[in-house]
Tab-separated table of C-alpha atoms in Angstrom:
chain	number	residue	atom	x	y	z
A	1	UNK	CA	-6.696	15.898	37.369
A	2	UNK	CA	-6.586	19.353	35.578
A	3	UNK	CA	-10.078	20.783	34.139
A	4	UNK	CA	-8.153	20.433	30.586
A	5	UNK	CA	-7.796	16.678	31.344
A	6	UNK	CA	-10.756	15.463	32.740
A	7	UNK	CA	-12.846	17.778	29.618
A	8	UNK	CA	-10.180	15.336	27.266
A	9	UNK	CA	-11.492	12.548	28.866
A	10	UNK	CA	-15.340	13.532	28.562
A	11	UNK	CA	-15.163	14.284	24.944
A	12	UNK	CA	-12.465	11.669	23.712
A	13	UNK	CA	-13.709	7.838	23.485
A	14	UNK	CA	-11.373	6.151	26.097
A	15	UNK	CA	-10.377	4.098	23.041
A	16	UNK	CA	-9.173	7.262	20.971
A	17	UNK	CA	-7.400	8.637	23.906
A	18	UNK	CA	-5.360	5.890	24.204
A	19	UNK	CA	-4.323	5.584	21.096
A	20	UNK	CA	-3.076	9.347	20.970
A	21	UNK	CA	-1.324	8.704	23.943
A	22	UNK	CA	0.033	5.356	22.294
A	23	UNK	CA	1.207	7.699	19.297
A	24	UNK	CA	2.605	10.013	21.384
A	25	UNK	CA	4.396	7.521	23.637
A	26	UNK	CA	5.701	5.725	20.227
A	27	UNK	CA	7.116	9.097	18.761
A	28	UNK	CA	9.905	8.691	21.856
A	29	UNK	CA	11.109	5.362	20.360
A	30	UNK	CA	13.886	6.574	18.292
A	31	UNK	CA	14.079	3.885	15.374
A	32	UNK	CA	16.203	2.916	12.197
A	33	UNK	CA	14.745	4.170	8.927
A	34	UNK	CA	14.972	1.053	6.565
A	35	UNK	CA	13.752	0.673	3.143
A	36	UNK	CA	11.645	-2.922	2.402
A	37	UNK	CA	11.647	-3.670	-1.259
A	38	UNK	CA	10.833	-7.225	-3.456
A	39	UNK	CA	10.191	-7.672	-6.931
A	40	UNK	CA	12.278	-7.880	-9.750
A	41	UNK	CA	13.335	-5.423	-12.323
A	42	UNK	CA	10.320	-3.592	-13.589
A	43	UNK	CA	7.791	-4.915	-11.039
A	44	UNK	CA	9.825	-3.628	-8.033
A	45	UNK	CA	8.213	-2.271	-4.913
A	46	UNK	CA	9.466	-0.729	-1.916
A	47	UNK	CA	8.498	1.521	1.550
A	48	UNK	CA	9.597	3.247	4.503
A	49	UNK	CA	9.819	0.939	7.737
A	50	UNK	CA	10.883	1.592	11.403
A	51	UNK	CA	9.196	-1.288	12.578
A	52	UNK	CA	12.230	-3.846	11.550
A	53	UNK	CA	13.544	-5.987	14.633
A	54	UNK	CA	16.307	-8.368	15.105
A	55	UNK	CA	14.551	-12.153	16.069
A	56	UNK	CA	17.657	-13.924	16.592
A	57	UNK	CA	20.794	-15.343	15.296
A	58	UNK	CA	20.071	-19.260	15.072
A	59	UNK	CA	18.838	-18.693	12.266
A	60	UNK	CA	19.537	-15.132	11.543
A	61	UNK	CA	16.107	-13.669	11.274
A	62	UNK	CA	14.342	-10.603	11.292
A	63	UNK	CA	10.690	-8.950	12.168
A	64	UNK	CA	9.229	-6.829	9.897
A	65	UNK	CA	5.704	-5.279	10.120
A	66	UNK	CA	3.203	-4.204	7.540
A	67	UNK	CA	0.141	-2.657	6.989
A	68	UNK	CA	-2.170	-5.294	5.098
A	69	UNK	CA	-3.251	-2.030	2.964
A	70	UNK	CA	0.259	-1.390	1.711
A	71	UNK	CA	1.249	-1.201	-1.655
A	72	UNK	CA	4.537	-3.654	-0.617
A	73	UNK	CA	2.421	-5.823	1.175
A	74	UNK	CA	1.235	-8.288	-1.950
A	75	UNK	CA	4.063	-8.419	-3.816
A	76	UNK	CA	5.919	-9.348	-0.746
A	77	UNK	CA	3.677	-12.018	-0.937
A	78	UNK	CA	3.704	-12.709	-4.131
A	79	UNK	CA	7.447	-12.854	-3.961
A	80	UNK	CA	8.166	-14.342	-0.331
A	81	UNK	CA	11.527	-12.796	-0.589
A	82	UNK	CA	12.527	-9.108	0.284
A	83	UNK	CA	15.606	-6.678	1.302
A	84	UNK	CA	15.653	-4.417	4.217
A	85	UNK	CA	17.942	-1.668	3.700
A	86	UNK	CA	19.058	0.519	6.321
A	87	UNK	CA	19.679	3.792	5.297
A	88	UNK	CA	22.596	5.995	6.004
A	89	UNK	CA	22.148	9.766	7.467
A	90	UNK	CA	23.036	11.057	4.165
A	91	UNK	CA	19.628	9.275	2.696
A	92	UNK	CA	16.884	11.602	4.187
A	93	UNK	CA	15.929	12.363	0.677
A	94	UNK	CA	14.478	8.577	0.262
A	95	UNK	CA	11.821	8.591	3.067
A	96	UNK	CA	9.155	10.715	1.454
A	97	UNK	CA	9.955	9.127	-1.725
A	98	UNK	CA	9.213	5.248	-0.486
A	99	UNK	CA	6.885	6.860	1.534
A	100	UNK	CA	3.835	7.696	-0.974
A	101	UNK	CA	5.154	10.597	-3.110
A	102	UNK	CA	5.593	8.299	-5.715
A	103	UNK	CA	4.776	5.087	-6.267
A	104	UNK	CA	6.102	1.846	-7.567
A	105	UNK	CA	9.001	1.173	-9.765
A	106	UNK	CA	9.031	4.847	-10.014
A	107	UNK	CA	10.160	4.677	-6.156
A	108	UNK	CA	13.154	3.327	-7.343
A	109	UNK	CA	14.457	5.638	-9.836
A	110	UNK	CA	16.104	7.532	-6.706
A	111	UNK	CA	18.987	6.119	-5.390
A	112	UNK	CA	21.728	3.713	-6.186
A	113	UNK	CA	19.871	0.599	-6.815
A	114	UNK	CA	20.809	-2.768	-7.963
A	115	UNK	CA	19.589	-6.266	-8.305
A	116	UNK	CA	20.936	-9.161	-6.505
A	117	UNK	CA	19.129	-13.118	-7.069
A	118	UNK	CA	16.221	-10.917	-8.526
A	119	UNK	CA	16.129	-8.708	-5.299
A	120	UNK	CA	16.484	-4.853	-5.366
A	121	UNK	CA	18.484	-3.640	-2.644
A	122	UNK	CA	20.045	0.181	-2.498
A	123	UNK	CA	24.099	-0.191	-2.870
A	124	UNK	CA	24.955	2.712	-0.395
A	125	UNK	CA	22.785	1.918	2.181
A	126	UNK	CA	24.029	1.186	5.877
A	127	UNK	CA	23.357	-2.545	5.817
A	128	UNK	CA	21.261	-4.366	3.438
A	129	UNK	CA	19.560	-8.441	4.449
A	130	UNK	CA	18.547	-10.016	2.257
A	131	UNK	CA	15.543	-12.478	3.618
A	132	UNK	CA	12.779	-14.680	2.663
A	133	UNK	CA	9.946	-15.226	4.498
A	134	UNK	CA	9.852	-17.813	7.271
A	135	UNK	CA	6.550	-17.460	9.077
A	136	UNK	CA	3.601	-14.727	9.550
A	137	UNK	CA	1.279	-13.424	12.303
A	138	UNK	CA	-1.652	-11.094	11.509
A	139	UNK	CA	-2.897	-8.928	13.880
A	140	UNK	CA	-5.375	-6.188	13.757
A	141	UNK	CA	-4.406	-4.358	10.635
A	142	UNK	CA	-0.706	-5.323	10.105
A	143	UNK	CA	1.212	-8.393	9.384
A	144	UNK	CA	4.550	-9.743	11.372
A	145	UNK	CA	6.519	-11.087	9.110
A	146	UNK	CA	9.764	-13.458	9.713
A	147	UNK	CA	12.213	-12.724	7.576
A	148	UNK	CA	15.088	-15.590	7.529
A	149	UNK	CA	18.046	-13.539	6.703
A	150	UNK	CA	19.898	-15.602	3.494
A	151	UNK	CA	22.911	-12.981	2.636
A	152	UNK	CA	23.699	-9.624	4.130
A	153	UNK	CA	25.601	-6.496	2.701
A	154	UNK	CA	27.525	-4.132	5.793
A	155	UNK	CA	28.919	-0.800	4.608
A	156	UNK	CA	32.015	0.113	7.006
A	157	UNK	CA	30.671	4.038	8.028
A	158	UNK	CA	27.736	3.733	10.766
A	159	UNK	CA	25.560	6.519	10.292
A	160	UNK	CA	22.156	5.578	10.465
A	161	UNK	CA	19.451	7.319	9.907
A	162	UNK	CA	17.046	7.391	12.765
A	163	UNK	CA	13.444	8.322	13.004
A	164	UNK	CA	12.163	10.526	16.464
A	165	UNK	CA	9.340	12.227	17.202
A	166	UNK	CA	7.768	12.054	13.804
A	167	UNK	CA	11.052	13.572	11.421
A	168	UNK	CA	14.501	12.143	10.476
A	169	UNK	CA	17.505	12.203	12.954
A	170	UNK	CA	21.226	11.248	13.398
A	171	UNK	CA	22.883	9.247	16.114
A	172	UNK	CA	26.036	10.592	17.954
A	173	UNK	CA	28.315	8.240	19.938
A	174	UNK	CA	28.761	9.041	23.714
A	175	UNK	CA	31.846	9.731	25.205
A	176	UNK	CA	32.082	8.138	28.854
């Protein structure tokens, strides 16, 4: 162990350093920016998500995960329906916007939205599923949320937009 490390380790709490190192380790987990929105016209709210899963396909379901102190996280609620849109490589522009620059309805003032059973979703997005939810866990500060997928939208081009190390990204296919 280096001097550097072991003086990390004496002034860190264990407990801190771990969850630095948990950060850090999560920052290499190259994820699918997606947009969560509910509500209906007026009332809509929406944010940034990489922590969307696929749960399986009998039903179609989904996992999505959410801070108990997020503005989505009552109305979702409230609602017990919500989209997940995934968001094209072109849609950069979005994240800080669902991400706390502005807030509420405003959010959703950028971008091509539209309504669908009472359920904003963003037209040019990647994908878009449309879900209600199915069951919850809570744990620690977030809730798991099972969203039974009801409809889905797929737009033809796959570009997603990814999320690494802490700033947007784009995928490129391999060539074998």
């Amino acid at each position: 162990m280096s001097a550097r490390s072991a003086l990390a380790l004496a002034v860190e709490p264990p407990e801190q350093a771990l969850a630095e190192d948990f950060k850090r380790a999560m920052r290499r987990l190259t994820s699918t920016v997606s947009i969560i929105a509910t509500g209906a016209e007026g009332e809509r709210s929406g944010m940034v998500a990489t922590a969307v899963s696929s749960l399986c396909t009998e039903p179609p379901s989904l996992l999505i995960c959410i801070n108990r102190t997020a503005s989505l996280y009552q109305p979702l609620l409230a609602n017990q329906r919500f989209s997940v849109n995934l968001l094209d490589a072109t849609q950069s522009r979005l994240v800080g916007i669902f991400a706390g620059q502005l807030k509420g309805s405003a959010r959703f003032e950028h971008g091509d939205w539209q309504a669908c059973d009472d359920l904003p979703y963003l037209c040019d997005a990647q994908a878009t599923l449309f879900c209600s939810v199915d069951a919850r866990l809570s744990y620690a500060t977030h809730e798991v949320i099972v969203g039974r997928v009801e409809k889905s939208r797929v737009n033809e081009r796959i570009s997603p937009l990814l999320w690494q190390d802490g700033k947007p990204a784009q995928s490129c296919e391999l060539i074998h």
